[in-house]
Short mmCIF file of C-alpha atoms in Angstrom, two decimals:
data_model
loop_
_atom_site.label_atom_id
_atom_site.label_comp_id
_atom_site.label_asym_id
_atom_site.label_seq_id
_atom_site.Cartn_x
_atom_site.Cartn_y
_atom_site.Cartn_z
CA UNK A 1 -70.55 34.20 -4.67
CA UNK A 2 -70.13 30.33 -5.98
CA UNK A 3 -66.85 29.63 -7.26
CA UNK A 4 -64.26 26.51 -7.89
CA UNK A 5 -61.05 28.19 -7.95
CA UNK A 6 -58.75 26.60 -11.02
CA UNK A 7 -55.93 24.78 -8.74
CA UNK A 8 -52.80 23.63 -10.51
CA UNK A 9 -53.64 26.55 -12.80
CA UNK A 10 -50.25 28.61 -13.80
CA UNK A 11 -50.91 32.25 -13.83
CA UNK A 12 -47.10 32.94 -15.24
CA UNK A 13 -48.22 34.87 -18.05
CA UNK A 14 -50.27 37.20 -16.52
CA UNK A 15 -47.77 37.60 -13.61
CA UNK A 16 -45.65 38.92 -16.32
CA UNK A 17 -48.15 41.76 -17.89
CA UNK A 18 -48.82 42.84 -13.93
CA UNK A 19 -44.90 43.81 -13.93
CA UNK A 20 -43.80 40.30 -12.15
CA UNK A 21 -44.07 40.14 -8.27
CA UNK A 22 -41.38 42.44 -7.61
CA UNK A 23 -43.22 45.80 -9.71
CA UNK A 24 -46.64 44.33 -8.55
CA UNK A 25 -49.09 47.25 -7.64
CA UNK A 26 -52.28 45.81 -8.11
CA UNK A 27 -54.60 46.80 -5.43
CA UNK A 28 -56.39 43.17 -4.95
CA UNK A 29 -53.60 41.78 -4.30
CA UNK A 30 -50.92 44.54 -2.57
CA UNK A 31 -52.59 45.55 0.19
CA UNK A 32 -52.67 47.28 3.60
CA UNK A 33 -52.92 44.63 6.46
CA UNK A 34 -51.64 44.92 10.24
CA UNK A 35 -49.66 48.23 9.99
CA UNK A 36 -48.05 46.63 6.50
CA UNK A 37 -48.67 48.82 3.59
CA UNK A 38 -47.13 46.66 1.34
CA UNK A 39 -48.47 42.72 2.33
CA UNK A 40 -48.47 41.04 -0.28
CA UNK A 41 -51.00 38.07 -1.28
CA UNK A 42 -49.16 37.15 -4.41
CA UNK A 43 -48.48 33.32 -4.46
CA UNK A 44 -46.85 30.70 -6.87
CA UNK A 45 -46.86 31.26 -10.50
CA UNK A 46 -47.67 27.62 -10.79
CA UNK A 47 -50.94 27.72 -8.84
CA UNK A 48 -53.50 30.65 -9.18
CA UNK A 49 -56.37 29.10 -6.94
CA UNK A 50 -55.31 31.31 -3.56
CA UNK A 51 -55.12 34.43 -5.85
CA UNK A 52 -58.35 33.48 -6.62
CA UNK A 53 -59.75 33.52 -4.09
CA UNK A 54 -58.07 37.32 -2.76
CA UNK A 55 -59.48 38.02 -6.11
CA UNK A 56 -63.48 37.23 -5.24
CA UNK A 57 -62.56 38.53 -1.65
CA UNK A 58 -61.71 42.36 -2.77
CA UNK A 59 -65.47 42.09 -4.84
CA UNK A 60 -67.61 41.34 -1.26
CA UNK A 61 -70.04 43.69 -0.65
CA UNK A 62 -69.08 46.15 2.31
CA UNK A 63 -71.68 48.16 4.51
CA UNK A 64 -75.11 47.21 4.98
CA UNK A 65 -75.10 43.88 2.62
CA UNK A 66 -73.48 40.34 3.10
CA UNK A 67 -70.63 38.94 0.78
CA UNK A 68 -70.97 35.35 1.39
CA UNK A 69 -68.08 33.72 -1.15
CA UNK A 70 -68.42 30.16 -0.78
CA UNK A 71 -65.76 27.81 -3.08
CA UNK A 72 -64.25 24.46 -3.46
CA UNK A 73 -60.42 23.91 -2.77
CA UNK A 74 -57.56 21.21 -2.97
CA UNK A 75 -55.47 20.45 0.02
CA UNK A 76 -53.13 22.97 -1.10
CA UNK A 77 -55.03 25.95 0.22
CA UNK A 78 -54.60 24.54 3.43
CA UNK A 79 -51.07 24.22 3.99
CA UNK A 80 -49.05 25.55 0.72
CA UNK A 81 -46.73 28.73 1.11
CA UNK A 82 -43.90 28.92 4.05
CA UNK A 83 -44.81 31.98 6.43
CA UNK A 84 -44.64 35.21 4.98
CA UNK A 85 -45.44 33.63 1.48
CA UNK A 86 -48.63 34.72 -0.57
CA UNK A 87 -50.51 31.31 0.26
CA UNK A 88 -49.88 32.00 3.63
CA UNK A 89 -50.40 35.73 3.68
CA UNK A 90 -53.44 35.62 2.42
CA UNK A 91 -55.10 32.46 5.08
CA UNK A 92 -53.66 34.81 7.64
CA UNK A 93 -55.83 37.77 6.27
CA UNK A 94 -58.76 35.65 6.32
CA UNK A 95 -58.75 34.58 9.46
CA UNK A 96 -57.16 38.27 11.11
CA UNK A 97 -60.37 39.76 9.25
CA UNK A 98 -62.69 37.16 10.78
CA UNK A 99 -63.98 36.06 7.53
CA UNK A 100 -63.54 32.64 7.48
CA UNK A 101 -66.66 31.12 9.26
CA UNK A 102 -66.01 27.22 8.26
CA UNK A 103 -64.41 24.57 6.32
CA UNK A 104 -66.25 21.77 4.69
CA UNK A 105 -64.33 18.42 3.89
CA UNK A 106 -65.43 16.57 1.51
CA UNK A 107 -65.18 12.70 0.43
CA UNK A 108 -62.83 11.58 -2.18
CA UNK A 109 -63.39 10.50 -5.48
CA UNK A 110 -66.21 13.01 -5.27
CA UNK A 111 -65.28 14.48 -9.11
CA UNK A 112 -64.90 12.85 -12.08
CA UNK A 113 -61.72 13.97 -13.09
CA UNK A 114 -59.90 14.35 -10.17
CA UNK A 115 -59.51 12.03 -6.62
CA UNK A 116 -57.65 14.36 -4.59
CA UNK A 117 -59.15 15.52 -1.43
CA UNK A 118 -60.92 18.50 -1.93
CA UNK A 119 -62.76 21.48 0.56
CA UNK A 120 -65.52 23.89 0.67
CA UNK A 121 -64.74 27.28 2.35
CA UNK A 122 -67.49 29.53 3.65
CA UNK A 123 -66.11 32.97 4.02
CA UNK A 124 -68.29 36.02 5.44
CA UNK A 125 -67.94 39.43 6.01
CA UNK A 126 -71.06 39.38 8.23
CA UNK A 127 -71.05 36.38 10.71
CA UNK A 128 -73.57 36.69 13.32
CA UNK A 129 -72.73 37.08 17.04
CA UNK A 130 -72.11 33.88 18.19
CA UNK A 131 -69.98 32.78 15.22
CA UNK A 132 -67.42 36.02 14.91
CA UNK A 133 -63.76 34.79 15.82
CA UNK A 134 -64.49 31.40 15.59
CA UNK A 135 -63.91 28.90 12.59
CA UNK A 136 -66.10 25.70 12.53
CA UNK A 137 -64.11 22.44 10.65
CA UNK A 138 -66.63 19.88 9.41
CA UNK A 139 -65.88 16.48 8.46
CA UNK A 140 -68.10 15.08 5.95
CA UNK A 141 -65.92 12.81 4.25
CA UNK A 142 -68.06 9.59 5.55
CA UNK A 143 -71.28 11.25 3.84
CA UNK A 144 -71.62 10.20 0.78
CA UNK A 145 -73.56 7.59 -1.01
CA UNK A 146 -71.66 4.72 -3.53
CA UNK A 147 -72.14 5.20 -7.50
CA UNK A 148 -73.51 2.04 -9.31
CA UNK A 149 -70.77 2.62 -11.99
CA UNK A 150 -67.90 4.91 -12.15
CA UNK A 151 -68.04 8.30 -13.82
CA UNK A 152 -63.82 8.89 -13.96
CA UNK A 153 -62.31 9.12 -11.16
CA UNK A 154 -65.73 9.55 -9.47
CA UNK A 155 -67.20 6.50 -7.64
CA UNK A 156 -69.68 8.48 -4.92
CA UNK A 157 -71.68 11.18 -4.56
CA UNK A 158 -73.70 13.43 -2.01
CA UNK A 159 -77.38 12.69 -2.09
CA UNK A 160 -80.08 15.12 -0.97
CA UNK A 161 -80.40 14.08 2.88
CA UNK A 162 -76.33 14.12 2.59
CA UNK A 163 -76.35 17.72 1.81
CA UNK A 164 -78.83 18.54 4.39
CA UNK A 165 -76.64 16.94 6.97
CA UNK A 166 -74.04 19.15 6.06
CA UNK A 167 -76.18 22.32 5.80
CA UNK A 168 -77.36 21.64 9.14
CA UNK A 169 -73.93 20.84 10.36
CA UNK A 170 -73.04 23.93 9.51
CA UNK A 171 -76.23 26.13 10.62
CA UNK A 172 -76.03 24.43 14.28
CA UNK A 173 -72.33 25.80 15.13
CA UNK A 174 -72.06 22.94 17.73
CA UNK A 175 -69.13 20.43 18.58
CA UNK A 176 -69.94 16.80 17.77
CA UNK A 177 -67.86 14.15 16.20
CA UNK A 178 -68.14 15.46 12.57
CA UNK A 179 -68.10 19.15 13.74
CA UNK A 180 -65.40 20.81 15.57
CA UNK A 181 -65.26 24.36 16.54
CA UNK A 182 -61.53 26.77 17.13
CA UNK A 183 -60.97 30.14 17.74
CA UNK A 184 -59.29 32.38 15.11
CA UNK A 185 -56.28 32.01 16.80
CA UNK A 186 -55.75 28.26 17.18
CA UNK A 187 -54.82 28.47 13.23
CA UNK A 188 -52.30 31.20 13.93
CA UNK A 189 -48.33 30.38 13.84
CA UNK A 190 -45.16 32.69 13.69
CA UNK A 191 -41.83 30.42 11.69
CA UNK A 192 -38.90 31.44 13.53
CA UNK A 193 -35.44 30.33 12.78
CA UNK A 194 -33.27 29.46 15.72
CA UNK A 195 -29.73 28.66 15.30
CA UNK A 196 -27.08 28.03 17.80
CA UNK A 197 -23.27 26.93 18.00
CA UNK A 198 -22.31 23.89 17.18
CA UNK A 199 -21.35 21.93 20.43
CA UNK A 200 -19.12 18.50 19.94
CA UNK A 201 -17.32 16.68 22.62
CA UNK A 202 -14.01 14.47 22.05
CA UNK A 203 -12.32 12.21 24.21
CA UNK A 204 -8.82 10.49 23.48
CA UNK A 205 -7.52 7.33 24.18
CA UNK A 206 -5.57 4.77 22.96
CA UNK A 207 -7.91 2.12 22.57
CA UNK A 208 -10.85 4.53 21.12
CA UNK A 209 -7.58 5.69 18.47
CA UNK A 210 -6.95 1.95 17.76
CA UNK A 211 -10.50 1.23 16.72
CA UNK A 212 -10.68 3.79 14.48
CA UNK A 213 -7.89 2.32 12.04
CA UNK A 214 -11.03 -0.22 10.89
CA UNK A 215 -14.05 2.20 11.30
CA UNK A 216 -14.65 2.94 7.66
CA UNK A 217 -16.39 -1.06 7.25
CA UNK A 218 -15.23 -4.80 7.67
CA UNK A 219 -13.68 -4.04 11.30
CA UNK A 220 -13.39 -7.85 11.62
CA UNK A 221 -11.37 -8.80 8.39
CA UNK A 222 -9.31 -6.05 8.54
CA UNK A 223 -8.17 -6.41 12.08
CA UNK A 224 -7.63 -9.58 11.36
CA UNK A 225 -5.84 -8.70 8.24
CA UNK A 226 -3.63 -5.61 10.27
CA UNK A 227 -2.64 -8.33 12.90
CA UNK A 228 -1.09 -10.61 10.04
CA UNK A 229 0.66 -8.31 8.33
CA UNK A 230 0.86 -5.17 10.69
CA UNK A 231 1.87 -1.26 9.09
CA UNK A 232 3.45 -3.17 6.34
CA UNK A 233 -0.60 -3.51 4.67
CA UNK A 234 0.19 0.62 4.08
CA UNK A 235 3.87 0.96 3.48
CA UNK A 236 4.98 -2.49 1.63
CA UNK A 237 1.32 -3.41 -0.12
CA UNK A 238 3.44 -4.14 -3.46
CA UNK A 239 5.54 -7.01 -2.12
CA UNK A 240 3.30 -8.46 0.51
CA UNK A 241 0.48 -8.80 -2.04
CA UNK A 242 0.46 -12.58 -3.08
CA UNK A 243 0.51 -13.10 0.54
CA UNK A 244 -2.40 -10.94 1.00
CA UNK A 245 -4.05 -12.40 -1.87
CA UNK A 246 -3.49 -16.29 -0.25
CA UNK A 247 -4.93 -14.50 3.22
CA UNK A 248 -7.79 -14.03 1.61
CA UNK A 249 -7.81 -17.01 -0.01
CA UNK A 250 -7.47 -18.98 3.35
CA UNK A 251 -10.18 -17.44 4.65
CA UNK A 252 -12.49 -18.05 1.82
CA UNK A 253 -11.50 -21.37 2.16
CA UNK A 254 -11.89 -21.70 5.95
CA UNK A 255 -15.57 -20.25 5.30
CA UNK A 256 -16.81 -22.76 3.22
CA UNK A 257 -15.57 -25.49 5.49
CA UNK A 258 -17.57 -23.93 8.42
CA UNK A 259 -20.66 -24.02 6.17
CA UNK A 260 -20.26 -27.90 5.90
CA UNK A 261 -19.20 -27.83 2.39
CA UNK A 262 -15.93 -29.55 1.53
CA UNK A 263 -17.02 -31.61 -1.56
CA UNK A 264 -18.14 -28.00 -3.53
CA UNK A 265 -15.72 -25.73 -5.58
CA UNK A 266 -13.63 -23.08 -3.61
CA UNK A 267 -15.18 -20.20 -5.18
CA UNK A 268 -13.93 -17.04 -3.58
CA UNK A 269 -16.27 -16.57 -0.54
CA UNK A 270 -14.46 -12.36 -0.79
CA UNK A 271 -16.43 -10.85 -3.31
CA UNK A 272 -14.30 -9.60 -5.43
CA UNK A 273 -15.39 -5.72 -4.85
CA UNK A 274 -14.28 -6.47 -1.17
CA UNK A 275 -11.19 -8.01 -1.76
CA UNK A 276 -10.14 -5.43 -4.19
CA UNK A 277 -10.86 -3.05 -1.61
CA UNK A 278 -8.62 -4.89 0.78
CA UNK A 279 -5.98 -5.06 -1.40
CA UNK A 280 -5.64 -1.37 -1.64
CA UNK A 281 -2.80 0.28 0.45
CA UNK A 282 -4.98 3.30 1.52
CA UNK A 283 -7.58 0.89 3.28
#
């Protein structure tokens, strides 16, 4: 079987005739896998191209003949769907079946209307001897020849000793630089969820209490600031402040003098979102 499963393709609607995924009894897609009579391989409304594929998967031939499903993929069949999700559940049924017998990358830009990496799978039900519970990954994004003009998104394309490097990529089941070879159960994972106690430590002193009175920003001013005017800043702010306010002014002042610029105009060197801010008994 050929296929290029229809990523980004909502299946919503028919989700909804099939009795939505919680009265789902379909047989392709509620199955019986490791002692689970209920796994389920449903995925994402909003993507249909893993449900696809479980789709083509319950058609293989069984007994004596070879189902050979091979099919082009987006990134997303890789890695979409936390553990225990319908993406995932069905890439772990794959693999725990020993069907899938390589992945194929391909280059980019390859189609015209799309430049998003894309994959070939190669799934069997009948892998020879020296191939069963192993998973070749081949990287052939490098093979590929350039377009003289662009079709789309398309700028490149595979050419016929291109395809034949792939082919035999694939026929030789050997490691090399564009080839690598795992076991089933490198691609295996289990998500567990630790959680533990939240553990703080506090030590007190007078000097670590101190510095936090000017912790929440502009520890320098408003030190400076407290030393002037002391507890007053929080409990007399009304009548200390035009003092305050000629403070600040000062030290606008004394700012611009620093900088070597007497002759300009004493703009306030507080922004005024600062000194407002200052000028506020709760800070």
């Amino acid at each position: 079987m050929l296929a290029n499963p229809p990523y980004g393709k909502s299946w919503k609607k028919d989700l909804e005739r099939m009795g939505g995924k919680s009265d789902m009894k379909d047989p392709r897609f509620m199955i019986e896998h490791d002692g689970d009579p209920e796994y389920s391989l449903i995925t994402r409304s909003s993507d249909g191209q893993m449900l696809f594929t479980a789709n083509m998967l319950n058609k293989m031939k069984v007994q004596h003949q070879v189902g050979q499903p091979h099919r082009r993929y987006t990134t997303g069949s890789l890695f979409t769907g936390d553990a225990g999700q319908g993406e995932s559940n069905i890439r772990r049924w794959i693999i725990e079946n020993d069907w899938l017998d390589a992945i194929v990358a391909l280059p980019l830009n390859i189609f015209y209307n799309t430049g998003i990496a894309t994959y070939i799978w190669v799934l069997s039900n009948r892998k020879p001897e020296h191939r069963k519970v192993r998973c070749g990954l081949i990287d052939a994004t490098h093979v590929v020849q350039a377009l003289r003009k662009n079709l789309g998104s398309k700028n490149c394309g595979l050419g016929e000793e291109d395809i034949q490097r792939i082919v035999d990529s694939f026929l030789d089941f050997k490691e090399t630089e564009q080839s690598k070879i795992f076991p089933n159960k490198a691609f295996g994972y289990w998500k567990v969820k630790v959680e533990r106690p939240l553990k703080l430590r506090a030590r007190f002193t007078r000097q670590a209490l101190e510095e936090l009175r000017f912790a929440s920003g502009e520890e320098d001013l408003r030190a400076a600031l407290y030393e002037e005017f002391g507890d007053e800043l929080g409990s007399g702010m009304d009548k200390l402040r035009k003092q305050v306010e000629a403070w600040l002014d000062e030290q606008g002042s004394a700012g611009e003098e620093e900088d070597g610029e007497e002759d300009a105009p004493k703009a306030k060197a507080i922004p005024e979102k600062k000194r407002k801010k200052l000028l506020d008994a709760k800070t």
